[in-house]
Short mmCIF file of N, CA and C in Angstrom, two decimals:
data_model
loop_
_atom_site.label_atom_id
_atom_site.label_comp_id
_atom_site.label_asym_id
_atom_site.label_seq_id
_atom_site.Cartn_x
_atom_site.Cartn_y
_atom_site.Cartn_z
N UNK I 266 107.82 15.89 55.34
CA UNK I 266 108.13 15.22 54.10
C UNK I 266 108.90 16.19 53.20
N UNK I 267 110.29 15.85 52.74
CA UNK I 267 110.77 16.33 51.72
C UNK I 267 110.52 16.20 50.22
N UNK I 268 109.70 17.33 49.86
CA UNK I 268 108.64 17.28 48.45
C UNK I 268 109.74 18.43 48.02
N UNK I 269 110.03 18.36 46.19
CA UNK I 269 111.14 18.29 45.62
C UNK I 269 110.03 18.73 44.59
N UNK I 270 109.99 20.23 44.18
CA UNK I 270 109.51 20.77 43.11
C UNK I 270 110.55 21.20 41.84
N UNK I 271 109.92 20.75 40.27
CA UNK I 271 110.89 20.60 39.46
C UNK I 271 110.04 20.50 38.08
N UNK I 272 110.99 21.04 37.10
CA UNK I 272 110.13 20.85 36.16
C UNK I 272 110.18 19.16 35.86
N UNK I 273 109.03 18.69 34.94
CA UNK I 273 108.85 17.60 34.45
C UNK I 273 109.33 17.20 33.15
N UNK I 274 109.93 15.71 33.46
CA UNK I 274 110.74 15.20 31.91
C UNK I 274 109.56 14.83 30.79
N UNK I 275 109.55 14.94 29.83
CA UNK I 275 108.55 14.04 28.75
C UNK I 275 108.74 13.03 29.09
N UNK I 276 109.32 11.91 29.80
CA UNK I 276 109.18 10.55 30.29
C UNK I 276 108.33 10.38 30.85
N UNK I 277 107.64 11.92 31.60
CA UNK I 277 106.94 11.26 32.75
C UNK I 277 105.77 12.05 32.07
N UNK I 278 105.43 12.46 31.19
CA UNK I 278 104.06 13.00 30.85
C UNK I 278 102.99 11.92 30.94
N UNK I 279 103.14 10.98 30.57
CA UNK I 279 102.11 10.01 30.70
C UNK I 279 101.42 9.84 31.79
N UNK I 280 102.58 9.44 32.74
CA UNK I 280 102.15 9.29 34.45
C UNK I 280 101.61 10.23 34.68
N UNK I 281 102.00 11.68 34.56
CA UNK I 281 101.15 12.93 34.92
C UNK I 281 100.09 13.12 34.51
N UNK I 282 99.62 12.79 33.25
CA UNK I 282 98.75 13.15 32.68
C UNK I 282 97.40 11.92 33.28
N UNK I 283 97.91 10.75 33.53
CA UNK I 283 97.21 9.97 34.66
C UNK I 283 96.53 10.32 35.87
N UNK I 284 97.94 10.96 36.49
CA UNK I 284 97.62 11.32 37.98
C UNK I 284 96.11 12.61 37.83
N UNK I 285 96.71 13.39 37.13
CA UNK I 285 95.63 14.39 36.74
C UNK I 285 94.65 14.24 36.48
N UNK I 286 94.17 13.29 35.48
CA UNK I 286 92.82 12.76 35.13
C UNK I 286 91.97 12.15 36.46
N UNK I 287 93.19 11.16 37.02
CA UNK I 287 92.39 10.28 38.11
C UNK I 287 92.06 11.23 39.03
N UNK I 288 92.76 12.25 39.72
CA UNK I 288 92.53 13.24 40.45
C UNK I 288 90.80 13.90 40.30
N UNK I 289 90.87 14.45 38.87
CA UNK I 289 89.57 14.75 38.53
C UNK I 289 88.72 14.00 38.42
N UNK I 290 88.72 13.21 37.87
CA UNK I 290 87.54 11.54 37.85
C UNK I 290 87.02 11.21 39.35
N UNK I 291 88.71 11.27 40.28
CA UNK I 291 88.11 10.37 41.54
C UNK I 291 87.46 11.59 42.45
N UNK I 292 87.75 13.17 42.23
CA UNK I 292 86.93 13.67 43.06
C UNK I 292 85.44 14.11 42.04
N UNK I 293 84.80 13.42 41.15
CA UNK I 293 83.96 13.69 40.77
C UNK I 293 83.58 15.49 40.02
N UNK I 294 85.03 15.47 39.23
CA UNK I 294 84.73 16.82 38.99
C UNK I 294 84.48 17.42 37.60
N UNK I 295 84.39 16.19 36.72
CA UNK I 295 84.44 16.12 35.37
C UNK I 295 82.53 15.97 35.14
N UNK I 296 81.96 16.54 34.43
CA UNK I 296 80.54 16.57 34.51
C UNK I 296 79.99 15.02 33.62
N UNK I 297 80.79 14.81 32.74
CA UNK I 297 80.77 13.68 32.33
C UNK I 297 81.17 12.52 32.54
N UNK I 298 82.04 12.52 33.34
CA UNK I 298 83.18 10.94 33.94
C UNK I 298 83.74 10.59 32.95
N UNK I 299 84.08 9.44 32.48
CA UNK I 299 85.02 9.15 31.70
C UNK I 299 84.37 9.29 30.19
N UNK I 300 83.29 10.19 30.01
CA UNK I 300 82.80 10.66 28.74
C UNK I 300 82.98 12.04 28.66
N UNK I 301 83.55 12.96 29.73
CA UNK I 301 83.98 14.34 29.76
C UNK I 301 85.01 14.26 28.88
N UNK I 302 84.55 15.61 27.75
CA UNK I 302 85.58 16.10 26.70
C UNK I 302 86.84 17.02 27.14
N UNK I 303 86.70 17.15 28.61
CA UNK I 303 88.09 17.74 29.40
C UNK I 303 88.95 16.53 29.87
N UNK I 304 88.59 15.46 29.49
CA UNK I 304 89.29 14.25 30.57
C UNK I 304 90.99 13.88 29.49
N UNK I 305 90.72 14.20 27.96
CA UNK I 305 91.97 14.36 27.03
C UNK I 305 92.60 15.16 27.11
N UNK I 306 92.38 16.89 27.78
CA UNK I 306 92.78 17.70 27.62
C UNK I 306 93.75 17.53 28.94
N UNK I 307 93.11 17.07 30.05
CA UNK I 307 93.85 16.63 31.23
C UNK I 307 95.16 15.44 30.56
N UNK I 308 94.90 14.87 30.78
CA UNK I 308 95.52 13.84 30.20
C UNK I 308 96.90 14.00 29.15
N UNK I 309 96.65 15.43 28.16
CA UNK I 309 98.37 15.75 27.12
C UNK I 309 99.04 16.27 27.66
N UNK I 310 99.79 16.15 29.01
CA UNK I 310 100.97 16.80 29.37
C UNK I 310 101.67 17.07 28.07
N UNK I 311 101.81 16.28 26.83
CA UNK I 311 102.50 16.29 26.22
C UNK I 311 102.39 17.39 25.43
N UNK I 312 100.73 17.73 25.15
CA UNK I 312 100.41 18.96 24.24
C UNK I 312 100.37 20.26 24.87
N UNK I 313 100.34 20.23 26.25
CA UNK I 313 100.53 21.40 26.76
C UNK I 313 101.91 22.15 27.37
N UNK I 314 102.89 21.13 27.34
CA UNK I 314 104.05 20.83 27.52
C UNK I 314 104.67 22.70 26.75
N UNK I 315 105.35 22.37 25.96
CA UNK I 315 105.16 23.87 25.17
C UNK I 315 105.09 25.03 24.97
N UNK I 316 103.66 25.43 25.88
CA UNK I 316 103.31 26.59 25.80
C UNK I 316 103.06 26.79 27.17
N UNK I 317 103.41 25.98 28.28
CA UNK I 317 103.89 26.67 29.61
C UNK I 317 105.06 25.24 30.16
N UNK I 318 104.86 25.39 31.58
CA UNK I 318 106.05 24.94 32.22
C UNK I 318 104.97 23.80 33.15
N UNK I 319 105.36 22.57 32.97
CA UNK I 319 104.89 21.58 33.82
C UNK I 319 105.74 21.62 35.03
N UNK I 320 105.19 21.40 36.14
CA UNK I 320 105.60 21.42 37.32
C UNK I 320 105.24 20.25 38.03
N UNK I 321 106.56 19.30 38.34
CA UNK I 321 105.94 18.07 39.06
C UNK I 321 106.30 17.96 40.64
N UNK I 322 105.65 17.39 41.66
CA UNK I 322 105.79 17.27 43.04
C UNK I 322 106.26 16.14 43.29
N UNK I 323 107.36 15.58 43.79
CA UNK I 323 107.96 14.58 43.46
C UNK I 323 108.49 14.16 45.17
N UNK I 324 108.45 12.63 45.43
CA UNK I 324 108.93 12.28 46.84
C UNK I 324 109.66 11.15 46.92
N UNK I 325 110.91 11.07 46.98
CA UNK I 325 111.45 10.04 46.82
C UNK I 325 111.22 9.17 45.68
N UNK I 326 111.40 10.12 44.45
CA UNK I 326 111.31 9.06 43.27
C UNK I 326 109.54 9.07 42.54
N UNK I 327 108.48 9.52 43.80
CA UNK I 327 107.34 8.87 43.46
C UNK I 327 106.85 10.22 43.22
N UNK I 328 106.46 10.53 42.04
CA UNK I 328 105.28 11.72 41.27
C UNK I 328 104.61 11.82 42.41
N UNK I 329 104.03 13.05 42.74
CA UNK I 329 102.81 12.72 43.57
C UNK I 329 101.99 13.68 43.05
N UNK I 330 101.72 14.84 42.05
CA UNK I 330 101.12 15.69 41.40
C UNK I 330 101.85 17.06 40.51
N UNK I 331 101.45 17.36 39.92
CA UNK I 331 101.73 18.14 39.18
C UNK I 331 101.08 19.66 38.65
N UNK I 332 101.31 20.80 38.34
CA UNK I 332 100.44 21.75 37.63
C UNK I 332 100.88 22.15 36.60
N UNK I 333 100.32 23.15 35.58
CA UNK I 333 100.62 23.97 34.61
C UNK I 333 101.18 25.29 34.83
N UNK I 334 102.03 25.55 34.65
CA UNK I 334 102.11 27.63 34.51
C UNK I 334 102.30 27.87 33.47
N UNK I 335 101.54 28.93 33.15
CA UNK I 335 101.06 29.38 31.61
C UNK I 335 101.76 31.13 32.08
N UNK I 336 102.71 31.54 31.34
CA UNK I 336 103.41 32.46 31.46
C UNK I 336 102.60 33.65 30.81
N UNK I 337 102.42 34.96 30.75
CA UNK I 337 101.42 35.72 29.89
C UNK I 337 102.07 35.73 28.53
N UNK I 338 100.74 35.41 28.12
CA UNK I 338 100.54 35.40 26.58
C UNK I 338 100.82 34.04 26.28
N UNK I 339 100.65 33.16 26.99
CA UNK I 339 100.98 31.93 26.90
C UNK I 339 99.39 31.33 26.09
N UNK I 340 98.85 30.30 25.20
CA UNK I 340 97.65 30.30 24.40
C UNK I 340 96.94 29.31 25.84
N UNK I 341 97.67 29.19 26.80
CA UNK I 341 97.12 27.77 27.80
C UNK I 341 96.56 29.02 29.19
N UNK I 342 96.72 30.72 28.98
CA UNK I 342 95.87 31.61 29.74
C UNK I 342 94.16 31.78 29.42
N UNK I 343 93.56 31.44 30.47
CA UNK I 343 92.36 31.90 30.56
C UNK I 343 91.44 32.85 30.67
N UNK I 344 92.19 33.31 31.83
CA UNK I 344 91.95 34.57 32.05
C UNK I 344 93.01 35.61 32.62
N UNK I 345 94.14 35.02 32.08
CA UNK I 345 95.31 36.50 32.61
C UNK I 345 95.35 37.60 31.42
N UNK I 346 95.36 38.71 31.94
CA UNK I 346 95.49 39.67 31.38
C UNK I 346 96.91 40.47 31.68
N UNK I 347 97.01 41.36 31.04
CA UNK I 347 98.47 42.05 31.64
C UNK I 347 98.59 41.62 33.02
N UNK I 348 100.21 41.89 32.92
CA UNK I 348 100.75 41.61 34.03
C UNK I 348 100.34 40.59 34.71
N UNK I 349 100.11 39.71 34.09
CA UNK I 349 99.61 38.44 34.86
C UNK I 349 100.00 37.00 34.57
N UNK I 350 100.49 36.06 35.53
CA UNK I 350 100.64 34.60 35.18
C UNK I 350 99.67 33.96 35.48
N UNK I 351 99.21 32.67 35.08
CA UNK I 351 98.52 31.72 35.26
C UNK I 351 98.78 30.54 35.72
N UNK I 352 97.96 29.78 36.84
CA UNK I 352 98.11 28.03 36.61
C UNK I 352 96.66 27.69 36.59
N UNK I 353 97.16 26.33 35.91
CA UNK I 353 95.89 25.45 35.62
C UNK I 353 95.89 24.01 35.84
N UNK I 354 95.54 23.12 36.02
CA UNK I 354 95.26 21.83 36.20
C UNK I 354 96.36 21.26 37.24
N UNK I 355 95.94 22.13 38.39
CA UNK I 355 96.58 21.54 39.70
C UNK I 355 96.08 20.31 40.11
N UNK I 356 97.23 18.96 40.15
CA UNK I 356 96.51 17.74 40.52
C UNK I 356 97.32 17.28 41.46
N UNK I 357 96.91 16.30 42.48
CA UNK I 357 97.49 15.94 43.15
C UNK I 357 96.99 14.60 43.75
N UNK I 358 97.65 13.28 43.26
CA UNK I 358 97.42 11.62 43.34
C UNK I 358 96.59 11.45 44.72
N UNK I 359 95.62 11.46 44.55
CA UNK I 359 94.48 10.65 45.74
C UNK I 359 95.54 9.84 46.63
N UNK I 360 96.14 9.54 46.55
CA UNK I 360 96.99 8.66 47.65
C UNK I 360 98.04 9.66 48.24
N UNK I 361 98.87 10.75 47.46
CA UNK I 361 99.13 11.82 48.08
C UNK I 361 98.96 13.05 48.95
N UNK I 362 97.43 12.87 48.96
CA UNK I 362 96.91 14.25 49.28
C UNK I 362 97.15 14.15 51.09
N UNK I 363 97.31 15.83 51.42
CA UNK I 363 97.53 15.83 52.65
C UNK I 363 98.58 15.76 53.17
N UNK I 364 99.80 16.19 52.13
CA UNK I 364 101.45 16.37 52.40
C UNK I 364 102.14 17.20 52.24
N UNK I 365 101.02 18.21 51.62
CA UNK I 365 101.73 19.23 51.37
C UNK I 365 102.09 19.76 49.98
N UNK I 366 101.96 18.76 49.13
CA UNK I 366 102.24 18.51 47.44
C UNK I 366 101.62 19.69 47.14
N UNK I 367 100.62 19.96 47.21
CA UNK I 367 99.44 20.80 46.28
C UNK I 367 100.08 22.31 46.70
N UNK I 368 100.11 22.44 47.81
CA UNK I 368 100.45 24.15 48.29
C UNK I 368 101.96 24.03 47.78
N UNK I 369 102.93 22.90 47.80
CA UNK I 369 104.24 23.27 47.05
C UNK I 369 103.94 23.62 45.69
N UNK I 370 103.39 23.23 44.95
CA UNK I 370 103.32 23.14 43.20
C UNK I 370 102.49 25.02 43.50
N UNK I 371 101.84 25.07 44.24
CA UNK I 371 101.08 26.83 44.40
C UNK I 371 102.09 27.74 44.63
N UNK I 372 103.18 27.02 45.79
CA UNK I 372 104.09 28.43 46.06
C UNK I 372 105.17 28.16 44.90
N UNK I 373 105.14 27.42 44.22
CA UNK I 373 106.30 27.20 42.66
C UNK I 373 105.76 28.11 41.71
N UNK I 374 104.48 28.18 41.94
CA UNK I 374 103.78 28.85 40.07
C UNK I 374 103.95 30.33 40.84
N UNK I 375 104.08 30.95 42.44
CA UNK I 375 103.85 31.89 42.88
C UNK I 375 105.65 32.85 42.46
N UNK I 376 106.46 31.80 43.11
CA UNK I 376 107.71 31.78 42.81
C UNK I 376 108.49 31.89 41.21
N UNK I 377 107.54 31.14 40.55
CA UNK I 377 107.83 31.45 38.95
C UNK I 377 107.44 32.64 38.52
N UNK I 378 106.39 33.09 38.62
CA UNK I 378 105.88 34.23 38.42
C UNK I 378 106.53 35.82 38.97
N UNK I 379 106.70 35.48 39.70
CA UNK I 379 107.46 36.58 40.68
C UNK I 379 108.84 36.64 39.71
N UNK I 380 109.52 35.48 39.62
CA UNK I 380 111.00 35.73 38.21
C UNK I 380 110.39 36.33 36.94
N UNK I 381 109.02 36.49 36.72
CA UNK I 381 109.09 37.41 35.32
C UNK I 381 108.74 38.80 35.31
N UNK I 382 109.55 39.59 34.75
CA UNK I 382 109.79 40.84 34.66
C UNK I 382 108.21 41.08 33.94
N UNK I 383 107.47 42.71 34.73
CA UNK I 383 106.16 42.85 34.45
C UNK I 383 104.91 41.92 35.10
N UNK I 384 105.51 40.98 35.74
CA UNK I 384 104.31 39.82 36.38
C UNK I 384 104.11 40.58 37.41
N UNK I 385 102.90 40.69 38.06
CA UNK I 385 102.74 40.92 39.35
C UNK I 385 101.83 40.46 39.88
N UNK I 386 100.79 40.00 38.96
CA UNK I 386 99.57 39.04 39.88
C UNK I 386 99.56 37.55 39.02
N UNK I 387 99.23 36.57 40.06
CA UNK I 387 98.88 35.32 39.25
C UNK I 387 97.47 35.01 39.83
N UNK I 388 96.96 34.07 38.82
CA UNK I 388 95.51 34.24 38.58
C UNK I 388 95.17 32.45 38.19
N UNK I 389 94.04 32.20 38.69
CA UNK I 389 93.87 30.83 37.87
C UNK I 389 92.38 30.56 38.01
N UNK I 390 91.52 29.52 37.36
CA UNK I 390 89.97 29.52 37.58
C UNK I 390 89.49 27.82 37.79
N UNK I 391 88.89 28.00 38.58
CA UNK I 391 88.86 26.18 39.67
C UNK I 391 87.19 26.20 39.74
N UNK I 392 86.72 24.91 39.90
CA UNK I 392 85.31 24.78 40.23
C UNK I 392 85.12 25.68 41.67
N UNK I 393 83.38 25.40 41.69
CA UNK I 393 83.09 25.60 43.38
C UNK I 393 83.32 24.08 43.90
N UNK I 394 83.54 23.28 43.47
CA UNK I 394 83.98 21.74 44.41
C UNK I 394 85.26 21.59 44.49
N UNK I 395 86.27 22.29 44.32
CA UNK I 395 87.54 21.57 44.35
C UNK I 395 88.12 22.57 45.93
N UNK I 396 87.16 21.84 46.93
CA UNK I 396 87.54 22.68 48.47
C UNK I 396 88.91 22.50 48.84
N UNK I 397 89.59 21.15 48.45
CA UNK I 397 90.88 21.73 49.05
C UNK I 397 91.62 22.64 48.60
N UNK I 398 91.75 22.60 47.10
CA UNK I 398 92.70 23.99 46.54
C UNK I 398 91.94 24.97 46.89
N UNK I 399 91.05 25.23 47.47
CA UNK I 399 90.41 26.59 47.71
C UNK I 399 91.16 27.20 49.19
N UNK I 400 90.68 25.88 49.93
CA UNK I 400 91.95 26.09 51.22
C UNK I 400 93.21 26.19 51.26
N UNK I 401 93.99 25.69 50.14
CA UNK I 401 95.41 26.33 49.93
C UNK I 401 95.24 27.72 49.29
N UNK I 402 94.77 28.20 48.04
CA UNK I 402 94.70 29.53 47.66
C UNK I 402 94.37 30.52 49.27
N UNK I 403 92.92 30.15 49.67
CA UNK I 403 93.40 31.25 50.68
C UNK I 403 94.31 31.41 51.62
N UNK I 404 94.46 30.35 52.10
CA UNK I 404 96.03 30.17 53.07
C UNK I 404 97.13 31.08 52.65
N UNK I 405 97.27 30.74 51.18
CA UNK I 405 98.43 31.48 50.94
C UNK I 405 98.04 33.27 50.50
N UNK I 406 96.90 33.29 50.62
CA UNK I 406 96.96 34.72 50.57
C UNK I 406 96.21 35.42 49.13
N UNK I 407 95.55 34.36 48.38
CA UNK I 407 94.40 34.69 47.16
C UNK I 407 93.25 35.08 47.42
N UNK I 408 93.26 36.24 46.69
CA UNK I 408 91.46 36.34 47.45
C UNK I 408 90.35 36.34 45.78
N UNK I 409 89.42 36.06 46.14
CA UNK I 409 88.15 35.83 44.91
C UNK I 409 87.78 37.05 44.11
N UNK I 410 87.94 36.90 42.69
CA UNK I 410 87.68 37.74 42.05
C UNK I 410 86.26 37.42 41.16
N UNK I 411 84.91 37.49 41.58
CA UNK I 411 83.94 37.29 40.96
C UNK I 411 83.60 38.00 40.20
N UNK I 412 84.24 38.93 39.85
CA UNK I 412 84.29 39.64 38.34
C UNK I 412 84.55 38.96 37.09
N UNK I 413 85.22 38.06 37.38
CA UNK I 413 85.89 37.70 36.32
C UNK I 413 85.60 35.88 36.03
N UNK I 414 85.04 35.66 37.30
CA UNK I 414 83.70 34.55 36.82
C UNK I 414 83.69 34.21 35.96
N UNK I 415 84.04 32.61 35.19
CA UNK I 415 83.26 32.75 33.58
C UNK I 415 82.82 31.07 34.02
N UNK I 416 82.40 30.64 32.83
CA UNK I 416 82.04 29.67 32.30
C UNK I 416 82.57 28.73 31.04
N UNK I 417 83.35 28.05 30.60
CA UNK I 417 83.97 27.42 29.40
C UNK I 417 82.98 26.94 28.81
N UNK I 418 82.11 26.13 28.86
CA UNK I 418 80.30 25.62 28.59
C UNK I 418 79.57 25.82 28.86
N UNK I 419 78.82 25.34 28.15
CA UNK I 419 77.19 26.10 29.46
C UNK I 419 76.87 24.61 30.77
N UNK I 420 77.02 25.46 31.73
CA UNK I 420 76.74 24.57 33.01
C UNK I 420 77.85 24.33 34.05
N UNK I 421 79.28 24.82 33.39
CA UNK I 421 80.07 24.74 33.99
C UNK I 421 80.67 25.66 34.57
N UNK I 422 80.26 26.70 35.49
CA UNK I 422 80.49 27.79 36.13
C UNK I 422 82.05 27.34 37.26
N UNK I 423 83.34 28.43 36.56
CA UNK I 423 84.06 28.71 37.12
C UNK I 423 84.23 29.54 38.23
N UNK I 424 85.18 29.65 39.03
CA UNK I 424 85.31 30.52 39.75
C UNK I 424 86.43 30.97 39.98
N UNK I 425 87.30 32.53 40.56
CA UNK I 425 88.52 32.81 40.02
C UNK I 425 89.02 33.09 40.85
N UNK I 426 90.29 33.05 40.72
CA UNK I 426 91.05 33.95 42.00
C UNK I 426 92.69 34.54 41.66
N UNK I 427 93.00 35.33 42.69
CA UNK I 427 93.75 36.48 42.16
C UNK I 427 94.94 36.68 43.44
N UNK I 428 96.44 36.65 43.56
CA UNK I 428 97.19 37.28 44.04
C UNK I 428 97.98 38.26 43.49
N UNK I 429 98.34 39.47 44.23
CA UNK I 429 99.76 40.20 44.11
C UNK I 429 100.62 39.97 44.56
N UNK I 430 101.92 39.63 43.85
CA UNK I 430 103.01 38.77 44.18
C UNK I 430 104.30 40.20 44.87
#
């Protein structure tokens, strides 16, 4: 399949910000469901738009997921510290999955990162349930940094991970 990585128009924030939510909703990863106070934050491509670079996976016309890269010093980093880029809210449309979408939008934020002068590791923080991006991070060569472990709430234990580009 020819998957076509690119940044995203504000036309399509809406749809993205869809695909993303449903992504999280339908794999049960929001602690609340459609009463989770992360399910808006998913959802503003538009507000996060800004302060990094939306990245959409695109196939013949049809969205099929999208992520964030949060450049350093970007206010949408979690946990990058020097020399470091970030992504966050890697999604990828339940009807897409299994094409490849998700590891393209990974080797894009890997590829972006690598163009900024001083970047050398990218970094991002994912549940313990989200097994398939876990199987793309290591594939491509991330390994776990449980140092750096956190939590955004109480109950919601992250987990992190780390390449040198």
């Amino acid at each position: 399949m020819d998957i076509v990585i690119r940044a995203a128009t504000a036309a399509e924030y809406e749809e993205l910000g869809e695909i993303t939510a449903r992504a999280y909703l339908d794999d049960g990863l929001l602690h609340f469901a459609e009463d989770d106070p992360y399910l808006g934050r998913l959802r503003d491509v538009t507000g996060r738009a800004p302060d990094g670079e939306v990245l959409v996976a695109e196939h013949d016309g049809a969205l099929l997921g999208c992520v964030t890269f949060a450049p350093p010093g970007s206010p949408l980093c979690d946990i990058a510290g020097p020399g470091e880029a970030e992504f966050r809210m890697l999604a990828v449309s339940p009807a897409a999955r299994g094409r490849g979408a998700g590891e393209a939008l990974v080797r894009a934020c890997m590829s972006r990162a690598r163009e900024l002068e001083g970047v050398s590791h990218l970094v991002l923080s994912t549940t313990q349930k989200m097994l398939g991006a876990h199987r793309i991070y290591h594939r491509l060569g991330f390994v776990r940094t449980p140092e750096r472990d956190w939590s955004p709430v109480p109950g919601l234990p992250l987990i992190t991970y780390r390449i040198e580009l």
